[in-house]
Coordinates of C-alpha atoms in Angstrom, one line a residue:
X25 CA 0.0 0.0 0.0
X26 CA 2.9 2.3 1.2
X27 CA 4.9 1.1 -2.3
X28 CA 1.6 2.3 -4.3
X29 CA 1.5 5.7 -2.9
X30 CA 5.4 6.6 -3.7
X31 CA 4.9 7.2 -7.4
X32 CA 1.6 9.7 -6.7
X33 CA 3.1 11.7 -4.3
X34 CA 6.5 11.6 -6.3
X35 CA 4.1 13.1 -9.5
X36 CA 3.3 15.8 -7.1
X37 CA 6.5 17.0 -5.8
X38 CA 7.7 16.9 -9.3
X39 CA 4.6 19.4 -10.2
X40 CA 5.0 21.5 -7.8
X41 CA 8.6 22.4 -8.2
X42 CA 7.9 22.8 -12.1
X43 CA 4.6 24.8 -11.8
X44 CA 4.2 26.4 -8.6
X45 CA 7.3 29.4 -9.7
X46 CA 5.4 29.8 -12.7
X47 CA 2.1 30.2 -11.0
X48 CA 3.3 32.5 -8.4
X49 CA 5.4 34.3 -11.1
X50 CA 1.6 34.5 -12.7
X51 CA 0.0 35.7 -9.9
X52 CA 2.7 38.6 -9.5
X53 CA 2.3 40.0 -12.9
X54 CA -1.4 40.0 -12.3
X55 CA -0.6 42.1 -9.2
X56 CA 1.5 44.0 -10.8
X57 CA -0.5 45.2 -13.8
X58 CA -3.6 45.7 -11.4
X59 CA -2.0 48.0 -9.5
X60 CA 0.0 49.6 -12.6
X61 CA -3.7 50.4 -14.0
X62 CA -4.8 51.5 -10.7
X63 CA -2.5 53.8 -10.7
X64 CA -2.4 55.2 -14.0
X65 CA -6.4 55.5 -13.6
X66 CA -6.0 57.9 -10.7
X67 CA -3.1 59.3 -12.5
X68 CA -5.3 60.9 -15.1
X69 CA -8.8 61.9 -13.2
X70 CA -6.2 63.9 -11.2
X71 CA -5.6 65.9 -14.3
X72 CA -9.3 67.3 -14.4
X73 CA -9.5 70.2 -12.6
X74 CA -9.4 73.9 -13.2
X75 CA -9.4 74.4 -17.1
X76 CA -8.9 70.8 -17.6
X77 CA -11.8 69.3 -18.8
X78 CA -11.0 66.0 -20.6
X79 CA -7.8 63.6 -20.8
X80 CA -7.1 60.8 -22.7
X81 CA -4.0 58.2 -22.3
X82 CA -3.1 54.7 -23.8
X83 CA -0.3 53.0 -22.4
X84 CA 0.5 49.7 -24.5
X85 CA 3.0 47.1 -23.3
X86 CA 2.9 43.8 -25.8
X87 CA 5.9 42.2 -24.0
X88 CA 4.1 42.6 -21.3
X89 CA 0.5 41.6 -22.3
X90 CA -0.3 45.1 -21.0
X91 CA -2.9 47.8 -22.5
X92 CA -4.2 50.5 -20.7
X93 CA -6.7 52.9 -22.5
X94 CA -8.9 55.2 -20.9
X95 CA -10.3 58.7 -20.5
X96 CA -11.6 61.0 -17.9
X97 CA -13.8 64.1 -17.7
X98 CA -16.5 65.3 -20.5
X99 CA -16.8 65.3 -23.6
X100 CA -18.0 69.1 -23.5
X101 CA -18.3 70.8 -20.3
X102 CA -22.2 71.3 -19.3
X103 CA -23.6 68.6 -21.4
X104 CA -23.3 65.5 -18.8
X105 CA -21.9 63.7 -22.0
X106 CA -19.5 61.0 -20.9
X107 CA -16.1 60.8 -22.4
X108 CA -15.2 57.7 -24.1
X109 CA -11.5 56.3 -24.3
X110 CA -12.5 55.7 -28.5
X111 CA -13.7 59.6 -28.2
X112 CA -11.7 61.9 -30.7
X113 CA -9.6 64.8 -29.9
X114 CA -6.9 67.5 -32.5
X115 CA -4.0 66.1 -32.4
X116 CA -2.3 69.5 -33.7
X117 CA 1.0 69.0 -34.8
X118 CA 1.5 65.5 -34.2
X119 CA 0.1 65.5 -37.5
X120 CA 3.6 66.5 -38.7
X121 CA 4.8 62.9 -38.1
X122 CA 1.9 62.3 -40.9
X123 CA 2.3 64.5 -43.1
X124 CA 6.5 63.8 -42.9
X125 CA 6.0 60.1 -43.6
X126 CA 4.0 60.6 -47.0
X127 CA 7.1 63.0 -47.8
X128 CA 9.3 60.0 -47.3
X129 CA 6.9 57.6 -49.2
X130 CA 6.9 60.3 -52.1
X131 CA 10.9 60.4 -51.9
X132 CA 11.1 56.9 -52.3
X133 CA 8.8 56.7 -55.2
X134 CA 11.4 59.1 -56.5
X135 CA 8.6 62.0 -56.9
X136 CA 10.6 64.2 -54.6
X137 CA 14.2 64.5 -53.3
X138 CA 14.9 66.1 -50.3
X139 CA 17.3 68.7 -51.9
X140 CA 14.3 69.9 -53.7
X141 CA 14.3 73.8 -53.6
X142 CA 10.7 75.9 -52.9
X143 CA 11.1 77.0 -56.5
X144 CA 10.4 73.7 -58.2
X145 CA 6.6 74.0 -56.7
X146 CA 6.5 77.7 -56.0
X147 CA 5.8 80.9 -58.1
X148 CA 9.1 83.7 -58.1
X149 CA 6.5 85.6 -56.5
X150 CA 6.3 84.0 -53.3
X151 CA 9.8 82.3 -53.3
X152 CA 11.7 86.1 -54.1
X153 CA 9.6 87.3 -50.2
X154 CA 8.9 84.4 -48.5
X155 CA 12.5 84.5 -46.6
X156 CA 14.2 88.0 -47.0
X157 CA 17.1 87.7 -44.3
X158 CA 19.5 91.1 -43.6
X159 CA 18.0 92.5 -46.8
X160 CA 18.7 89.8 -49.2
X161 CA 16.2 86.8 -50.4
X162 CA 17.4 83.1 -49.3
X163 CA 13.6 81.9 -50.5
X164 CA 15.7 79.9 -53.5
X165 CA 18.1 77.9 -51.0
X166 CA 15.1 76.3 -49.3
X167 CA 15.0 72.7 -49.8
X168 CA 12.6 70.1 -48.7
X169 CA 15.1 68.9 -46.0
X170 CA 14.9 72.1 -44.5
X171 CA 11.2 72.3 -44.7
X172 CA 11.4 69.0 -42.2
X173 CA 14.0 69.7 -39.9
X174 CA 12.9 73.4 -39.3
X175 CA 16.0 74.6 -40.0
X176 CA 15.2 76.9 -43.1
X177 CA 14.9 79.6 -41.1
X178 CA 11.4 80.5 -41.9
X179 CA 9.0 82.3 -39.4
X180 CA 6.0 80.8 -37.6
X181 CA 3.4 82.5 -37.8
X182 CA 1.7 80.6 -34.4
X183 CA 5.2 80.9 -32.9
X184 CA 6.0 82.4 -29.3
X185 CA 6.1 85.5 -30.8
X186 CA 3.1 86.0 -32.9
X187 CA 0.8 83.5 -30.9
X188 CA -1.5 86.3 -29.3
X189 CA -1.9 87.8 -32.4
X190 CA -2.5 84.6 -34.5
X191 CA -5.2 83.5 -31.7
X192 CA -6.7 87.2 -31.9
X193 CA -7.1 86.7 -35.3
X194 CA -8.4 83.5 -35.4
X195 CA -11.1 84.6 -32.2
X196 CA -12.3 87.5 -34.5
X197 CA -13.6 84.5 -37.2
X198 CA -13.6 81.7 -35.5
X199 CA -15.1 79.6 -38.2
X200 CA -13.3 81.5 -40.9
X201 CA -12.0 78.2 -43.5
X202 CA -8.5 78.9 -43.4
X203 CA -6.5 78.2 -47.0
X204 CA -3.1 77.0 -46.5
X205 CA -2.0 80.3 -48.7
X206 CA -3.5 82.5 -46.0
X207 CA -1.8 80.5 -42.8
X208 CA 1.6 81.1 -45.1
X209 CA 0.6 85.1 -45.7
X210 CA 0.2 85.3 -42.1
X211 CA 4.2 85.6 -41.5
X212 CA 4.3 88.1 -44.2
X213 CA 1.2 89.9 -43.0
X214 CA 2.7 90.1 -39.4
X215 CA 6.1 91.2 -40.8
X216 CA 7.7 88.4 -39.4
X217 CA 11.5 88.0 -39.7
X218 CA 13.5 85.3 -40.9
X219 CA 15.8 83.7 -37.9
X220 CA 18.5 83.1 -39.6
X221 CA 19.6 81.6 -43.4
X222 CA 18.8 78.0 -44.3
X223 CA 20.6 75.3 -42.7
X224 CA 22.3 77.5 -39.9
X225 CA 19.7 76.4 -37.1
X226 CA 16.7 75.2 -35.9
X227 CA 14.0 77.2 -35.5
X228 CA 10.2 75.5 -35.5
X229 CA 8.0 76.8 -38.2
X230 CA 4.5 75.9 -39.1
X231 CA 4.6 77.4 -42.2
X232 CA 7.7 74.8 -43.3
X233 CA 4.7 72.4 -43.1
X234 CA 1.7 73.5 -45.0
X235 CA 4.5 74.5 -47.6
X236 CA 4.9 70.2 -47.5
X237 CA 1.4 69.9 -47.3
X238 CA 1.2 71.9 -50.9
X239 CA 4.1 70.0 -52.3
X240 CA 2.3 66.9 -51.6
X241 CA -0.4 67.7 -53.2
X242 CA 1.2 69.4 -56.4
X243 CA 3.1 66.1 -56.6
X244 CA 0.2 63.8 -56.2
X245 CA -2.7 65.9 -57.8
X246 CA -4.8 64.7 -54.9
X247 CA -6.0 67.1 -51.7
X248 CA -3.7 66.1 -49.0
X249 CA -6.5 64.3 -47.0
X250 CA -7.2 61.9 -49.4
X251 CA -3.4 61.3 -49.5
X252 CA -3.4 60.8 -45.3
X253 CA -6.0 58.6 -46.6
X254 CA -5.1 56.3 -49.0
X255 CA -1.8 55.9 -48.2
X256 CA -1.9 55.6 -44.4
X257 CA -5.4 55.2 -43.0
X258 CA -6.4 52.8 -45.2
X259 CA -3.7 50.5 -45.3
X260 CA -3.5 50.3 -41.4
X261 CA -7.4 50.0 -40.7
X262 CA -7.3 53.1 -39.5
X263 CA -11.2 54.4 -38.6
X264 CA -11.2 57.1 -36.2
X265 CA -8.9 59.6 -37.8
X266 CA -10.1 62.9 -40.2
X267 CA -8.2 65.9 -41.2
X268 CA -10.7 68.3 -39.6
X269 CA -12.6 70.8 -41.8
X270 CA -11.8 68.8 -44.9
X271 CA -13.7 65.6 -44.3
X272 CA -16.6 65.5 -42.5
X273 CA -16.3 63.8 -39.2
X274 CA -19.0 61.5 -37.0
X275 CA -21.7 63.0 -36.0
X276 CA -20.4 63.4 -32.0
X277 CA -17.4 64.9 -33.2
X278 CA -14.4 65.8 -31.0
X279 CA -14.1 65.8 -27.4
X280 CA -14.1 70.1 -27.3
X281 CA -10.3 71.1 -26.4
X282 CA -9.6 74.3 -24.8
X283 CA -7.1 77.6 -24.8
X284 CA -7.3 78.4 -20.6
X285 CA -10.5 78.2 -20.0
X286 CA -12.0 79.1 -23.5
X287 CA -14.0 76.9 -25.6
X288 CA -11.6 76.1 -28.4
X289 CA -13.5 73.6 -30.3
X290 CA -15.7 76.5 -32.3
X291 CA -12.3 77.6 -33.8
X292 CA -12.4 75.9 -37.8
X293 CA -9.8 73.0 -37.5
X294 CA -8.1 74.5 -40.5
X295 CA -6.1 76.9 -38.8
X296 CA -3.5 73.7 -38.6
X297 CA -4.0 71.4 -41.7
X298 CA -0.5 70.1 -43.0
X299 CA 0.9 71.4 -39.9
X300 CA -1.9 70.0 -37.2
X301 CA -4.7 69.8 -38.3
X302 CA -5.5 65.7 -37.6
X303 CA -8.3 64.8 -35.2
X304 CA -7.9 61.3 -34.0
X305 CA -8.5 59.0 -31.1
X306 CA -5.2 57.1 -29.0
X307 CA -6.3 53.8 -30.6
X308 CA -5.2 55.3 -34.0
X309 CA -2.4 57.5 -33.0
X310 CA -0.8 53.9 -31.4
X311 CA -1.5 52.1 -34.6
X312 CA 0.6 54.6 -36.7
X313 CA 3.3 55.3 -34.6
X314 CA 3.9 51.4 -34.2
X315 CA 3.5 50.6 -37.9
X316 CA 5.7 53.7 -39.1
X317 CA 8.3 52.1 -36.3
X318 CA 8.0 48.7 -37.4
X319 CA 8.5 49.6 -40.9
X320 CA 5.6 49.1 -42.3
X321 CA 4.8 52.3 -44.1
X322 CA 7.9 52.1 -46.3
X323 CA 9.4 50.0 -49.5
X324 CA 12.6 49.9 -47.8
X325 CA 14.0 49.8 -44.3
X326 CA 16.6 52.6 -45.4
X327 CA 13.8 55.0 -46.0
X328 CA 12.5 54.6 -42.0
X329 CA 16.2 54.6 -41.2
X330 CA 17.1 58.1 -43.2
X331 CA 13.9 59.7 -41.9
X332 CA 15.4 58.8 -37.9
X333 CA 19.0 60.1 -38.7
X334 CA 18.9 63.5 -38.0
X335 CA 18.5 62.7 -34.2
X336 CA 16.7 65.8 -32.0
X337 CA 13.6 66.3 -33.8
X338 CA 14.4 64.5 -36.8
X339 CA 12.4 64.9 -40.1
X340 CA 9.1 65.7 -38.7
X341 CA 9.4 62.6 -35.9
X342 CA 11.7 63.9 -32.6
X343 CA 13.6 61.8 -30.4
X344 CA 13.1 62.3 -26.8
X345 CA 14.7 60.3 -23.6
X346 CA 12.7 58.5 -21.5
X347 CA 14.8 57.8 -18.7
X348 CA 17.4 55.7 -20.4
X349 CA 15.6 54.9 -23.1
X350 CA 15.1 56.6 -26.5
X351 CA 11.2 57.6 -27.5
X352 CA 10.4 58.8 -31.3
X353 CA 7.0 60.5 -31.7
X354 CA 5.8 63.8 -31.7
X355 CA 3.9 66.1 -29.1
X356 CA 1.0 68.6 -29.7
X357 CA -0.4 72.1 -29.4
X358 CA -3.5 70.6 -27.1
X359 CA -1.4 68.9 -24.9
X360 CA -0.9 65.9 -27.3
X361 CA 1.3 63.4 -27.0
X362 CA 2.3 60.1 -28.8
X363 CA 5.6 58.4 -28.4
X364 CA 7.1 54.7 -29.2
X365 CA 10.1 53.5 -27.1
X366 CA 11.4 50.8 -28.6
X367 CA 14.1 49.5 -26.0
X368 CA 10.8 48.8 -24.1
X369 CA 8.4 47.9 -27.3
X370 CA 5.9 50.9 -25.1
X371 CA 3.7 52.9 -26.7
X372 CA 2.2 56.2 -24.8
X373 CA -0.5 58.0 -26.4
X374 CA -2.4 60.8 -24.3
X375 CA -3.9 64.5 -24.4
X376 CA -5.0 67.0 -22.0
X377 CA -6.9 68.8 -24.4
X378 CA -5.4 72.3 -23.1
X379 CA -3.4 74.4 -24.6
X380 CA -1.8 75.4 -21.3
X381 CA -1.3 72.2 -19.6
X382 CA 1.3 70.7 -18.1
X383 CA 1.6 67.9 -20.5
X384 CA 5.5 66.8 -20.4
X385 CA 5.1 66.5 -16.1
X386 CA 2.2 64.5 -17.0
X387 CA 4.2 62.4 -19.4
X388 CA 7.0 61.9 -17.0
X389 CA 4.5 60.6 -14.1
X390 CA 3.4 57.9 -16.4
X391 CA 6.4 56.8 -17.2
X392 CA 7.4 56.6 -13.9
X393 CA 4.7 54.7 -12.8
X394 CA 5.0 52.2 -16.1
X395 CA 8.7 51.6 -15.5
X396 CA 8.7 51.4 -11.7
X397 CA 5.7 48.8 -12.0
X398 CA 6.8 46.6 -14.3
X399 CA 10.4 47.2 -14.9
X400 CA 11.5 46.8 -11.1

């Protein structure tokens, strides 16, 4: 009898010692995450307060079989409408990294060539004003390569120094359609100076963008939202994206953003086109940045690799560190944020909706609590 029960409890042991580590091991990373979305829950209803009225974050962790969307506050304040994670929001210009990509796509077709100068798809009569530095014209010297890397030395006409008066304007129409032409005649208009001549440093411009944004489309003979479209939205199965004021969106629209405490979402979304003018959700925003990442958006691996060489910001994608760790992405006018770090294979995608936030302290906490979570 003794002899018969030596082989069972032997079985045991043996699956114990094999499975019980594992199990326990389990039961920790179940812990672990629970608490790690816990936290990151609390995390962002503590943004809502004062002019904050809605926040969105996606933290997604495949290693770790970790994915964390959600959102808190309203959709528009005074309307009891809940705010869904899928709910939409303006990206602003973390459209750049879009618009930069079909740039690179174009490229590599061999439609366009980064030492392409403004005067291959401009009139003399733009290119002779559009950058007149210490008296003399450098508008000719302006290649596409500039245009991405902000260093042609062109104004901005929503830059530090002409932002009140860009948002005055803007306030005295709000829903004033904006042409990319105009946004570009804005700098002129406001007798903005060049910073310097091309190529000596960077210096962030909108206008270098919707200047892309035309090029694209003189290249392509299509309107730049059905480019964003066909060659990037539809390939990825990407549903909840729009360039705002040039498609026409669902019928709840955009969870309303705001500039301090006023009510921005009245303001035409095509103040930002090539430059920012993308309304998407954080679903979408971690689909692109993953599939640009990964390669998938190009022909050849050296085309992804050229477009990361610059280092800093890049060609319309910036590097950033993340404690030790390198993250490419791009933030956002609104607060907006979306960032791949692939030493970690983590993706963070999140807004706050205001202009004035503290978004990057945001940022940091969330990756603090990610990496001190999981990473321990």
């Amino acid at each position: 009898m003794k002899t018969n029960l030596v082989k069972p409890i032997l079985l045991t042991l043996l699956v114990l010692i094999v499975f019980y580590p594992l199990v326990c091991c389990s039961s920790e990373e179940a812990r672990q995450k629970a608490v790690l979305t816990e936290s990151l829950q609390e995390l962002l209803n503590s943004q809502i307060r004062g002019d904050i009225h809605s926040a969105f974050l996606l933290v997604d962790i495949p290693g770790k079989d970790f994915k964390f969307k959600s959102a808190s506050g309203e959709f528009a304040p005074g309307t009891n409408t809940p705010l869904d994670p899928d709910d939409m929001f303006r990206i602003a210009s973390v459209t750049k990294t879009f618009t930069a990509t079909i740039v690179f796509q174009l490229i590599e077709e061999g439609k366009l060539s980064l030492d392409d100068t403004l005067d291959k798809y401009f009139p003399s009569e733009l290119v002779d004003r559009i950058h007149v530095y210490e008296g003399e014209s450098y508008g000719y010297q302006i290649t596409i390569q500039h245009l991405l890397t902000h260093t042609s030395g062109l104004p901005d006409h929503a830059g530090p120094t002409s932002i009140e008066r860009f948002i005055e304007r803007i306030l005295g129409d709000p829903q004033h359609h904006w042409n990319p032409m105009e946004m570009v005649e804005l700098s002129l208009e406001f007798s903005l100076k060049p910073h310097c001549k091309p190529s000596e440093e960077f210096h962030y411009s909108d206008d270098g963008f919707i200047l892309l944004g035309l090029i694209i489309e003189k290249v392509t003979g299509n309107a730049l939202h059905e480019e964003y479209r066909s060659r990037i939205f539809e390939p990825l199965g990407m549903t909840q994206i729009f360039l705002e004021s040039y498609e026409e969106l669902p019928p709840k629209g955009i969870a309303h953003p705001f500039i301090k405490d006023y009510d921005a979402s009245e303001i035409s979304g095509s103040v930002d086109w090539a430059g920012g003018g993308l309304v998407s959700n954080t679903e979408n925003l971690d689909i692109f940045i993953n599939a640009l990442l990964d390669g998938k958006l190009f022909k050849n691996k050296e085309t992804l690799e050229m477009m990361l060489e610059e280092g800093g910001y890049g060609y319309g994608i910036e590097s950033r560190n993340f404690g030790d760790d390198l993250g490419y992405g791009h933030s956002g006018f609104w607060s907006t944020y979306m960032y791949k770090i692939p030493g970690k294979n983590i993706t963070i995608c999140a807004s706050l909706n205001q202009a004035y936030a503290d978004g990057r302290k945001f940022l940091k906490k969330v990756w603090d609590l990610v990496t001190e979570t999981l990473y321990q």
